[in-house]
Short mmCIF file of C-alpha atoms in Angstrom, two decimals:
data_model
loop_
_atom_site.label_atom_id
_atom_site.label_comp_id
_atom_site.label_asym_id
_atom_site.label_seq_id
_atom_site.Cartn_x
_atom_site.Cartn_y
_atom_site.Cartn_z
CA MET A 24 -5.23 145.70 40.01
CA LEU A 25 -8.82 146.71 40.57
CA ARG A 26 -9.78 149.95 38.68
CA PHE A 27 -12.81 151.95 38.80
CA GLN A 28 -14.40 155.67 39.13
CA ILE A 29 -16.40 157.26 41.86
CA PHE A 30 -17.64 160.62 41.70
CA GLY A 31 -15.55 161.22 38.59
CA PHE A 32 -12.24 160.24 40.52
CA PRO A 33 -10.01 157.46 39.02
CA VAL A 34 -9.56 154.72 41.78
CA SER A 35 -6.99 151.98 41.69
CA VAL A 36 -6.58 149.09 44.16
CA HIS A 37 -3.27 147.27 44.35
CA TRP A 38 -3.49 143.58 45.35
CA MET A 39 -1.25 144.36 48.28
CA PHE A 40 -4.06 146.44 49.76
CA TRP A 41 -6.18 143.46 50.39
CA ILE A 42 -3.11 141.47 51.96
CA VAL A 43 -2.17 144.00 54.28
CA THR A 44 -5.51 145.12 55.26
CA ALA A 45 -6.19 141.41 56.01
CA LEU A 46 -3.17 141.16 58.05
CA LEU A 47 -3.98 144.34 60.19
CA GLY A 48 -7.52 142.67 60.72
CA GLY A 49 -5.96 139.57 62.39
CA ALA A 50 -5.84 137.18 59.31
CA GLU A 51 -3.58 134.61 60.99
CA ARG A 52 -6.27 134.11 63.68
CA ALA A 53 -9.14 133.59 61.30
CA SER A 54 -9.22 129.82 61.56
CA SER A 55 -13.04 129.03 61.56
CA PRO A 56 -15.77 130.02 59.09
CA GLN A 57 -17.12 132.60 61.55
CA GLY A 58 -13.64 133.94 61.93
CA MET A 59 -13.27 134.40 58.02
CA GLN A 60 -16.66 136.12 57.94
CA LEU A 61 -15.53 138.58 60.79
CA LEU A 62 -12.17 139.28 58.89
CA GLY A 63 -14.16 139.82 55.53
CA ILE A 64 -16.24 142.28 57.46
CA TRP A 65 -12.97 144.23 58.71
CA VAL A 66 -11.55 144.17 55.06
CA ALA A 67 -14.65 145.54 53.51
CA SER A 68 -15.09 148.19 56.32
CA ALA A 69 -11.35 149.23 56.07
CA PHE A 70 -11.78 149.48 52.10
CA VAL A 71 -15.08 151.77 52.38
CA SER A 72 -13.42 153.73 55.16
CA ILE A 73 -9.98 154.34 53.50
CA LEU A 74 -11.73 155.23 50.28
CA TRP A 75 -13.95 157.80 52.13
CA HIS A 76 -11.01 159.28 53.69
CA GLU A 77 -9.41 159.69 50.37
CA LEU A 78 -12.60 161.17 48.72
CA GLY A 79 -12.30 163.74 51.55
CA HIS A 80 -8.91 164.81 50.05
CA THR A 81 -10.17 164.54 46.39
CA PHE A 82 -13.31 166.63 46.80
CA MET A 83 -11.04 169.53 48.61
CA MET A 84 -8.61 169.11 45.76
CA ARG A 85 -11.48 169.61 43.19
CA ARG A 86 -12.58 172.61 45.44
CA PHE A 87 -9.20 174.18 44.82
CA GLY A 88 -9.44 173.63 40.98
CA ASP A 89 -7.69 170.45 40.56
CA PRO A 90 -9.47 168.89 37.30
CA ARG A 91 -8.95 165.24 37.89
CA PRO A 92 -7.54 164.01 41.29
CA GLU A 93 -6.86 160.19 41.42
CA ILE A 94 -7.06 157.79 44.43
CA HIS A 95 -4.64 154.96 45.00
CA LEU A 96 -5.06 152.31 47.57
CA TYR A 97 -2.24 149.97 48.30
CA GLY A 98 -0.30 148.30 50.97
CA GLY A 99 0.17 151.21 53.27
CA GLY A 100 -3.30 152.62 52.89
CA GLY A 101 -4.15 155.31 50.50
CA LEU A 102 -2.98 158.20 48.39
CA ALA A 103 -4.84 161.07 46.79
CA MET A 104 -2.79 162.57 43.86
CA GLY A 105 -3.46 165.90 42.26
CA THR A 106 -2.10 167.61 39.26
CA ARG A 107 -1.57 171.36 40.21
CA HIS A 108 0.65 173.06 42.65
CA ARG A 109 -1.02 174.11 45.78
CA THR A 110 -0.51 176.90 48.24
CA ARG A 111 0.42 176.18 51.91
CA TYR A 112 -3.08 177.13 52.97
CA GLU A 113 -4.66 174.69 50.26
CA GLN A 114 -2.23 171.85 51.45
CA ILE A 115 -3.38 172.28 54.85
CA LEU A 116 -7.03 172.03 54.15
CA ILE A 117 -6.37 169.17 51.75
CA SER A 118 -4.56 167.18 54.29
CA ALA A 119 -6.97 167.99 56.91
CA ALA A 120 -10.12 166.97 54.80
CA GLY A 121 -9.42 163.20 54.84
CA PRO A 122 -9.29 162.72 58.74
CA ALA A 123 -12.38 165.07 59.06
CA ALA A 124 -14.28 163.18 56.41
CA GLY A 125 -13.21 160.02 58.28
CA LEU A 126 -14.35 161.65 61.82
CA ALA A 127 -17.58 162.72 60.45
CA LEU A 128 -18.42 159.20 59.06
CA GLY A 129 -17.30 157.59 62.37
CA PHE A 130 -19.64 159.92 64.41
CA VAL A 131 -22.67 158.94 62.15
CA VAL A 132 -22.05 155.34 62.69
CA TRP A 133 -21.66 155.94 66.49
CA LEU A 134 -24.93 157.70 66.56
CA THR A 135 -26.69 155.07 64.54
CA ALA A 136 -25.26 152.41 66.76
CA ARG A 137 -26.66 154.23 69.57
CA ALA A 138 -30.09 154.78 68.30
CA PHE A 139 -30.32 151.12 66.52
CA PRO A 140 -28.28 148.75 68.76
CA PRO A 141 -26.81 145.98 66.36
CA MET A 142 -29.07 142.59 66.61
CA SER A 143 -26.29 140.17 65.54
CA LEU A 144 -22.66 139.50 66.00
CA TYR A 145 -21.94 140.71 62.43
CA ALA A 146 -23.82 143.96 62.72
CA ASP A 147 -21.93 144.62 65.98
CA ARG A 148 -18.56 144.09 64.32
CA THR A 149 -19.44 146.27 61.31
CA PHE A 150 -20.48 149.10 63.62
CA SER A 151 -17.46 148.49 65.90
CA VAL A 152 -15.01 148.32 63.07
CA LEU A 153 -16.28 151.36 61.15
CA ILE A 154 -16.13 153.28 64.41
CA GLN A 155 -12.58 152.21 65.23
CA ILE A 156 -11.31 152.91 61.99
CA ASN A 157 -13.03 156.14 61.22
CA ILE A 158 -12.58 157.62 64.66
CA PHE A 159 -9.44 156.25 66.29
CA TRP A 160 -7.28 155.85 63.05
CA SER A 161 -8.38 159.22 61.88
CA LEU A 162 -7.12 160.70 65.19
CA ILE A 163 -3.86 158.64 64.70
CA ASN A 164 -3.74 160.00 61.08
CA LEU A 165 -3.51 163.59 62.63
CA LEU A 166 -0.18 162.69 64.40
CA PRO A 167 2.97 164.73 63.14
CA ILE A 168 4.39 161.84 61.06
CA ILE A 169 5.14 161.94 57.55
CA PRO A 170 3.38 160.43 55.49
CA LEU A 171 0.30 160.78 57.57
CA ASP A 172 -1.77 163.71 57.18
CA GLY A 173 -0.61 165.26 60.33
CA GLY A 174 2.69 165.15 58.97
CA ARG A 175 1.77 166.85 55.57
CA ILE A 176 0.00 169.58 57.86
CA MET A 177 3.18 170.01 59.87
CA GLU A 178 5.17 170.27 56.49
CA ALA A 179 2.93 172.86 55.03
CA THR A 180 2.79 174.81 58.59
CA LEU A 181 6.53 174.86 58.93
CA GLU A 182 7.46 175.46 55.44
CA GLY A 183 11.07 175.88 54.86
CA ARG A 184 12.06 173.99 58.03
CA GLY A 185 12.46 170.69 56.47
CA ARG A 186 15.20 169.41 58.83
CA LEU A 187 13.10 170.16 61.87
CA VAL A 188 9.99 168.64 60.41
CA LEU A 189 11.88 165.35 59.76
CA GLN A 190 13.27 165.30 63.31
CA ILE A 191 9.80 165.72 64.88
CA SER A 192 8.29 163.14 62.42
CA LEU A 193 10.95 160.53 63.21
CA GLY A 194 10.81 161.20 66.98
CA CYS A 195 7.18 160.58 66.78
CA ALA A 196 7.05 157.72 64.69
CA VAL A 197 9.69 155.81 66.73
CA ALA A 198 7.50 156.65 69.81
CA MET A 199 4.43 155.23 68.18
CA ALA A 200 6.26 151.96 67.33
CA VAL A 201 7.33 151.43 70.78
CA PHE A 202 3.74 152.39 72.08
CA ALA A 203 2.16 149.87 69.61
CA PHE A 204 4.45 147.09 70.59
CA THR A 205 4.40 147.43 74.52
CA GLN A 206 0.82 148.82 74.84
CA TRP A 207 -1.16 147.24 71.95
CA GLY A 208 0.84 144.33 71.32
CA SER A 209 0.20 144.59 67.58
CA PHE A 210 3.08 143.57 65.33
CA TYR A 211 1.70 144.81 62.16
CA THR A 212 0.85 148.27 63.64
CA THR A 213 4.46 148.35 65.15
CA LEU A 214 5.86 147.29 61.73
CA LEU A 215 4.06 150.28 59.86
CA PHE A 216 5.32 152.76 62.42
CA ALA A 217 8.77 151.27 62.12
CA VAL A 218 8.58 151.62 58.29
CA MET A 219 7.47 155.34 58.71
CA ALA A 220 10.36 155.89 61.15
CA MET A 221 12.92 154.22 58.59
CA ASP A 222 11.59 156.36 55.77
CA ASN A 223 11.96 159.51 57.70
CA TRP A 224 15.51 158.71 58.71
CA ARG A 225 16.27 158.08 55.18
CA ARG A 226 15.02 161.43 54.12
CA LEU A 227 16.90 162.99 57.07
CA THR A 228 20.05 161.32 56.10
CA GLY A 229 19.66 161.83 52.37
CA GLN A 230 18.76 158.40 51.38
CA PRO A 231 15.87 157.48 49.00
CA GLU A 232 12.69 156.55 50.69
CA SER A 233 11.17 152.89 50.52
CA GLY A 234 7.96 154.33 49.04
CA VAL A 235 5.76 151.80 50.65
CA LEU A 236 3.39 153.90 52.53
CA GLY A 237 0.67 156.38 51.73
CA HIS A 238 -1.60 158.33 54.22
#
């Protein structure tokens, strides 16, 4: 497991993070040296983007008095963990801070790509992946699905109505799994939403979660 600190926040990266990220980037199709290089750009861009997203959460946690939040990157993405109880208002802002950070980074990269058009395949790949992850997936992350940030915002907003929250989350996860399979043709994205749906079903029926996904 890779461990380091950034801006005073401890970070741990599980080895499954690299495998799942590579699979989402099309590792099974990287059969040439160029394909492996493009895959490496995807994995590196995803690592930077997800870490940046989690830093958005942890900086907001620190703003609300959490002394030492931690960041964990693993198979399903990332997780920012704090040590103090949060009010509903704080939880909403902390959950929103990650996607907001990603959207801001994606917009900056988009503006940079417009101002300085990439001069090589690899530069173009870097710009396009950073824009895709930080804009497209930040918007996906705002969907009302637990454990995505949109699901956490919904939980805080509808505090005390846990069953309704899980029903909405389950319905959206199932819909996204079907959409990812029929419209995007992405097996691994479909699998991620299917696992989210299963975890929500387990919570709704009082069974333990699988615990494999972050946000």
